[in-house]
Every structure is written in structure tokens, then in C-alpha cells.
PDB file of C-alpha atoms in Angstrom:
ATOM      1  CA  UNK A   1    -148.601  31.698  -2.610  1.00 37.00           C
ATOM      2  CA  UNK A   2    -150.776  33.114   0.677  1.00 41.00           C
ATOM      3  CA  UNK A   3    -152.049  30.956   3.127  1.00 42.00           C
ATOM      4  CA  UNK A   4    -155.169  32.140   4.175  1.00 43.00           C
ATOM      5  CA  UNK A   5    -155.777  32.748   7.983  1.00 45.00           C
ATOM      6  CA  UNK A   6    -158.045  30.657  10.223  1.00 42.00           C
ATOM      7  CA  UNK A   7    -161.584  31.464   9.643  1.00 46.00           C
ATOM      8  CA  UNK A   8    -163.607  33.467  12.908  1.00 44.00           C
ATOM      9  CA  UNK A   9    -159.914  34.827  14.588  1.00 46.00           C
ATOM     10  CA  UNK A  10    -159.065  38.359  15.304  1.00 51.00           C
ATOM     11  CA  UNK A  11    -155.195  37.701  15.586  1.00 53.00           C
ATOM     12  CA  UNK A  12    -153.404  35.438  13.517  1.00 58.00           C
ATOM     13  CA  UNK A  13    -149.809  34.754  11.651  1.00 61.00           C
ATOM     14  CA  UNK A  14    -149.857  34.702   7.671  1.00 64.00           C
ATOM     15  CA  UNK A  15    -146.904  32.705   6.035  1.00 67.00           C
ATOM     16  CA  UNK A  16    -146.217  33.327   2.349  1.00 66.00           C
ATOM     17  CA  UNK A  17    -143.476  32.626  -0.252  1.00 67.00           C
ATOM     18  CA  UNK A  18    -142.111  34.669  -2.923  1.00 74.00           C
ATOM     19  CA  UNK A  19    -140.246  32.554  -5.029  1.00 82.00           C
ATOM     20  CA  UNK A  20    -138.064  30.835  -2.550  1.00 88.00           C
ATOM     21  CA  UNK A  21    -138.472  32.873   0.425  1.00 88.00           C
ATOM     22  CA  UNK A  22    -140.726  32.421   3.092  1.00 85.00           C
ATOM     23  CA  UNK A  23    -141.924  34.844   5.258  1.00 85.00           C
ATOM     24  CA  UNK A  24    -144.115  34.953   8.414  1.00 83.00           C
ATOM     25  CA  UNK A  25    -146.196  38.347   9.230  1.00 83.00           C
ATOM     26  CA  UNK A  26    -148.224  39.229  12.062  1.00 81.00           C
ATOM     27  CA  UNK A  27    -151.750  40.219  11.448  1.00 81.00           C
ATOM     28  CA  UNK A  28    -154.716  41.516  13.426  1.00 80.00           C
ATOM     29  CA  UNK A  29    -157.997  43.030  13.184  1.00 80.00           C
ATOM     30  CA  UNK A  30    -160.144  45.753  14.623  1.00 82.00           C
ATOM     31  CA  UNK A  31    -163.695  47.099  14.445  1.00 81.00           C
ATOM     32  CA  UNK A  32    -163.734  50.139  12.283  1.00 82.00           C
ATOM     33  CA  UNK A  33    -165.722  52.280  15.000  1.00 82.00           C
ATOM     34  CA  UNK A  34    -162.829  51.459  17.434  1.00 81.00           C
ATOM     35  CA  UNK A  35    -160.196  53.595  15.167  1.00 78.00           C
ATOM     36  CA  UNK A  36    -159.256  56.595  16.355  1.00 77.00           C
ATOM     37  CA  UNK A  37    -160.516  58.600  13.440  1.00 80.00           C
ATOM     38  CA  UNK A  38    -163.052  56.399  12.163  1.00 78.00           C
ATOM     39  CA  UNK A  39    -164.048  56.697   8.200  1.00 80.00           C
ATOM     40  CA  UNK A  40    -167.728  57.617   8.329  1.00 82.00           C
ATOM     41  CA  UNK A  41    -168.329  55.706   4.884  1.00 85.00           C
ATOM     42  CA  UNK A  42    -167.456  52.309   6.249  1.00 81.00           C
ATOM     43  CA  UNK A  43    -169.601  50.417   8.423  1.00 84.00           C
ATOM     44  CA  UNK A  44    -168.461  50.457  12.575  1.00 81.00           C
ATOM     45  CA  UNK A  45    -168.830  46.563  12.480  1.00 80.00           C
ATOM     46  CA  UNK A  46    -166.319  46.335   9.527  1.00 82.00           C
ATOM     47  CA  UNK A  47    -162.958  44.634  10.514  1.00 82.00           C
ATOM     48  CA  UNK A  48    -160.160  46.493   9.115  1.00 82.00           C
ATOM     49  CA  UNK A  49    -156.847  44.049   9.118  1.00 82.00           C
ATOM     50  CA  UNK A  50    -153.254  45.336  10.206  1.00 81.00           C
ATOM     51  CA  UNK A  51    -150.120  43.436   8.848  1.00 83.00           C
ATOM     52  CA  UNK A  52    -147.267  43.908  10.619  1.00 81.00           C
ATOM     53  CA  UNK A  53    -144.317  43.639   7.779  1.00 80.00           C
ATOM     54  CA  UNK A  54    -141.250  45.023   9.533  1.00 83.00           C
ATOM     55  CA  UNK A  55    -138.468  42.553  10.847  1.00 85.00           C
ATOM     56  CA  UNK A  56    -140.926  39.745   9.699  1.00 84.00           C
ATOM     57  CA  UNK A  57    -139.145  36.275   9.614  1.00 86.00           C
ATOM     58  CA  UNK A  58    -137.631  35.009   6.307  1.00 88.00           C
ATOM     59  CA  UNK A  59    -136.681  31.390   5.138  1.00 90.00           C
ATOM     60  CA  UNK A  60    -135.062  30.328   2.148  1.00 91.00           C
ATOM     61  CA  UNK A  61    -136.900  27.491   1.749  1.00 89.00           C
ATOM     62  CA  UNK A  62    -134.338  26.399  -1.233  1.00 92.00           C
ATOM     63  CA  UNK A  63    -131.989  25.103   1.710  1.00 94.00           C
ATOM     64  CA  UNK A  64    -133.574  22.054   3.354  1.00 94.00           C
ATOM     65  CA  UNK A  65    -132.312  23.250   6.337  1.00 95.00           C
ATOM     66  CA  UNK A  66    -134.326  26.583   6.354  1.00 92.00           C
ATOM     67  CA  UNK A  67    -137.361  24.848   4.459  1.00 91.00           C
ATOM     68  CA  UNK A  68    -137.401  22.493   7.890  1.00 93.00           C
ATOM     69  CA  UNK A  69    -136.674  25.550   9.864  1.00 92.00           C
ATOM     70  CA  UNK A  70    -139.861  27.266   8.236  1.00 89.00           C
ATOM     71  CA  UNK A  71    -142.378  24.330   8.787  1.00 90.00           C
ATOM     72  CA  UNK A  72    -141.256  23.753  12.492  1.00 92.00           C
ATOM     73  CA  UNK A  73    -141.769  27.547  13.076  1.00 87.00           C
ATOM     74  CA  UNK A  74    -145.251  27.363  11.655  1.00 86.00           C
ATOM     75  CA  UNK A  75    -146.211  24.192  13.356  1.00 91.00           C
ATOM     76  CA  UNK A  76    -144.844  26.054  16.805  1.00 91.00           C
ATOM     77  CA  UNK A  77    -147.137  28.941  15.897  1.00 86.00           C
ATOM     78  CA  UNK A  78    -150.310  26.829  15.496  1.00 88.00           C
ATOM     79  CA  UNK A  79    -149.828  24.015  18.080  1.00 92.00           C
ATOM     80  CA  UNK A  80    -147.642  25.996  21.031  1.00 92.00           C
ATOM     81  CA  UNK A  81    -148.061  29.794  20.658  1.00 88.00           C
ATOM     82  CA  UNK A  82    -151.445  30.267  19.445  1.00 87.00           C
ATOM     83  CA  UNK A  83    -152.734  28.060  22.180  1.00 91.00           C
ATOM     84  CA  UNK A  84    -150.753  30.061  25.253  1.00 91.00           C
ATOM     85  CA  UNK A  85    -151.652  33.275  23.434  1.00 86.00           C
ATOM     86  CA  UNK A  86    -155.587  32.162  23.512  1.00 89.00           C
ATOM     87  CA  UNK A  87    -155.068  31.134  27.733  1.00 91.00           C
ATOM     88  CA  UNK A  88    -153.402  34.606  28.586  1.00 88.00           C
ATOM     89  CA  UNK A  89    -155.792  36.280  26.901  1.00 87.00           C
ATOM     90  CA  UNK A  90    -158.679  34.833  28.351  1.00 90.00           C
ATOM     91  CA  UNK A  91    -156.865  34.895  32.011  1.00 89.00           C
ATOM     92  CA  UNK A  92    -156.443  38.522  31.335  1.00 87.00           C
ATOM     93  CA  UNK A  93    -159.920  39.097  29.697  1.00 89.00           C
ATOM     94  CA  UNK A  94    -162.024  39.626  32.853  1.00 89.00           C
ATOM     95  CA  UNK A  95    -159.218  41.839  34.632  1.00 89.00           C
ATOM     96  CA  UNK A  96    -159.480  43.608  31.134  1.00 87.00           C
ATOM     97  CA  UNK A  97    -163.216  44.658  31.331  1.00 90.00           C
ATOM     98  CA  UNK A  98    -163.224  45.564  34.354  1.00 91.00           C
ATOM     99  CA  UNK A  99    -161.284  48.253  34.300  1.00 88.00           C
ATOM    100  CA  UNK A 100    -162.632  48.978  31.010  1.00 87.00           C
ATOM    101  CA  UNK A 101    -166.192  49.389  32.295  1.00 90.00           C
ATOM    102  CA  UNK A 102    -164.665  51.409  34.900  1.00 90.00           C
ATOM    103  CA  UNK A 103    -163.200  53.603  32.712  1.00 85.00           C
ATOM    104  CA  UNK A 104    -159.294  53.339  33.727  1.00 83.00           C
ATOM    105  CA  UNK A 105    -157.425  56.223  32.891  1.00 77.00           C
ATOM    106  CA  UNK A 106    -154.669  53.867  31.732  1.00 76.00           C
ATOM    107  CA  UNK A 107    -156.674  52.594  28.878  1.00 78.00           C
ATOM    108  CA  UNK A 108    -157.610  56.414  28.099  1.00 76.00           C
ATOM    109  CA  UNK A 109    -154.604  57.173  26.380  1.00 74.00           C
ATOM    110  CA  UNK A 110    -153.957  60.352  24.259  1.00 76.00           C
ATOM    111  CA  UNK A 111    -150.867  62.357  23.177  1.00 77.00           C
ATOM    112  CA  UNK A 112    -152.237  65.184  25.378  1.00 78.00           C
ATOM    113  CA  UNK A 113    -152.445  63.592  28.229  1.00 74.00           C
ATOM    114  CA  UNK A 114    -148.799  62.434  27.831  1.00 77.00           C
ATOM    115  CA  UNK A 115    -147.632  66.171  27.197  1.00 81.00           C
ATOM    116  CA  UNK A 116    -149.435  67.115  29.954  1.00 81.00           C
ATOM    117  CA  UNK A 117    -147.497  64.348  32.138  1.00 79.00           C
ATOM    118  CA  UNK A 118    -143.996  65.692  30.561  1.00 84.00           C
ATOM    119  CA  UNK A 119    -144.886  68.848  31.652  1.00 86.00           C
ATOM    120  CA  UNK A 120    -145.504  68.369  34.782  1.00 86.00           C
ATOM    121  CA  UNK A 121    -142.324  66.269  35.041  1.00 86.00           C
ATOM    122  CA  UNK A 122    -140.262  69.141  33.090  1.00 88.00           C
ATOM    123  CA  UNK A 123    -141.208  72.079  35.882  1.00 89.00           C
ATOM    124  CA  UNK A 124    -140.526  69.762  38.223  1.00 88.00           C
ATOM    125  CA  UNK A 125    -136.827  69.165  36.925  1.00 88.00           C
ATOM    126  CA  UNK A 126    -136.598  73.058  36.359  1.00 87.00           C
ATOM    127  CA  UNK A 127    -137.277  73.917  39.567  1.00 86.00           C
ATOM    128  CA  UNK A 128    -134.810  71.568  40.747  1.00 83.00           C
ATOM    129  CA  UNK A 129    -132.156  73.044  38.521  1.00 82.00           C
ATOM    130  CA  UNK A 130    -132.949  76.570  40.220  1.00 82.00           C
ATOM    131  CA  UNK A 131    -131.993  75.245  43.553  1.00 79.00           C
ATOM    132  CA  UNK A 132    -128.871  73.638  42.535  1.00 77.00           C
ATOM    133  CA  UNK A 133    -126.465  76.572  42.831  1.00 75.00           C
ATOM    134  CA  UNK A 134    -127.460  77.142  46.040  1.00 76.00           C
ATOM    135  CA  UNK A 135    -126.385  73.382  46.641  1.00 75.00           C
ATOM    136  CA  UNK A 136    -122.902  73.871  44.767  1.00 74.00           C
ATOM    137  CA  UNK A 137    -121.906  77.323  45.464  1.00 68.00           C
ATOM    138  CA  UNK A 138    -119.009  78.447  42.302  1.00 69.00           C
ATOM    139  CA  UNK A 139    -115.637  77.699  43.385  1.00 67.00           C
ATOM    140  CA  UNK A 140    -115.118  81.952  44.196  1.00 67.00           C
ATOM    141  CA  UNK A 141    -117.416  81.299  47.303  1.00 61.00           C
ATOM    142  CA  UNK A 142    -116.121  78.548  48.545  1.00 62.00           C
ATOM    143  CA  UNK A 143    -113.503  79.764  51.387  1.00 63.00           C
ATOM    144  CA  UNK A 144    -109.621  78.889  50.507  1.00 61.00           C
ATOM    145  CA  UNK A 145    -107.453  78.623  52.976  1.00 61.00           C
ATOM    146  CA  UNK A 146    -103.475  78.911  52.118  1.00 63.00           C
ATOM    147  CA  UNK A 147    -102.333  76.991  55.530  1.00 63.00           C
ATOM    148  CA  UNK A 148    -104.430  74.119  56.492  1.00 60.00           C
ATOM    149  CA  UNK A 149    -104.358  74.127  59.979  1.00 60.00           C
ATOM    150  CA  UNK A 150    -102.947  70.670  60.567  1.00 62.00           C
ATOM    151  CA  UNK A 151    -100.234  71.511  58.241  1.00 58.00           C
ATOM    152  CA  UNK A 152     -99.197  74.291  60.936  1.00 59.00           C
ATOM    153  CA  UNK A 153     -99.679  71.725  63.508  1.00 60.00           C
ATOM    154  CA  UNK A 154     -97.695  68.938  62.142  1.00 57.00           C
ATOM    155  CA  UNK A 155     -94.719  71.439  61.073  1.00 55.00           C
ATOM    156  CA  UNK A 156     -94.760  72.543  64.920  1.00 54.00           C
ATOM    157  CA  UNK A 157     -94.008  69.062  66.201  1.00 50.00           C
TER     158      UNK A 157
END
């Protein structure tokens, strides 16, 4: 049994049962034209639904305790979590749109950009490592005193 998500929503949770096991999955949809490599055969306004099923909470509804937990979990999602999440999205929307309209570089992530950042950091670290021998000379370059001047004074007193 699949419980269908509410209409006109993009973010949702899906609950289903497989025999006596109830599972809650997380799902969301994106427009086809927002994908990195969109399929030219799919119209841009088409919603693409993504379902995350890893580490989903599972409940054995044969046991009254777990059946109650499953029902409570679903009620909590609907009546507590969903309104809080909607409020947080609404609060963040204006700031996000401002950043989006200003072409904020933090929203333009690419693998190449990350590689470039790591290359700069790696180069600095390697240059720092080249300076290490000057800071910590090998023991053969450290002068070794056979007798400490302090030990000679202590012996003469």
C-alpha cells in the first residue's frame, strides 16, 4: 500500500507497508530543466521525483508498540515537522532568491571549482613542508655538548 503525497507539493514523505513492515521514505521533486544534464526529450517543466530510501525508519506493525510508533511518527511529520519546515523555507526564500539573482558563487558549485580550491590549498601545504627542514634541522646539525656548563659549575662548588 502506498500513501500518495499531497497534491501541489514538492517536498514530501512517503509511507508504505510491505506486509507487516511500515517504512517512511523521503521524496522530493525537481524540474527536469534544473538537472545538470537534462534529457532533451523531456520537457523542462516536467517534475522529476527523487526518492531517498537509505536508512529509512522501519516499523514492524504486527507489534502494538511499533504500530503506535509508526502512526505517531506519521502524525508528527504531518502536524509538527511539515509546518516547521514550511516556515523555515519561507523565511529563507527571500535571502536565497537575493543570492540567486546576484549570481552568488556559493550557489554555482562545480567539481572543477572544488578541484581548483584543493589544488591551491595543496600547493600552499607543499610549500610549507619545504620550509620544515629549516625549522627542524636533523640531529646531526644540532650541536651536542658533552658536558653542560651547568654541570661543571655544580661539580666545582
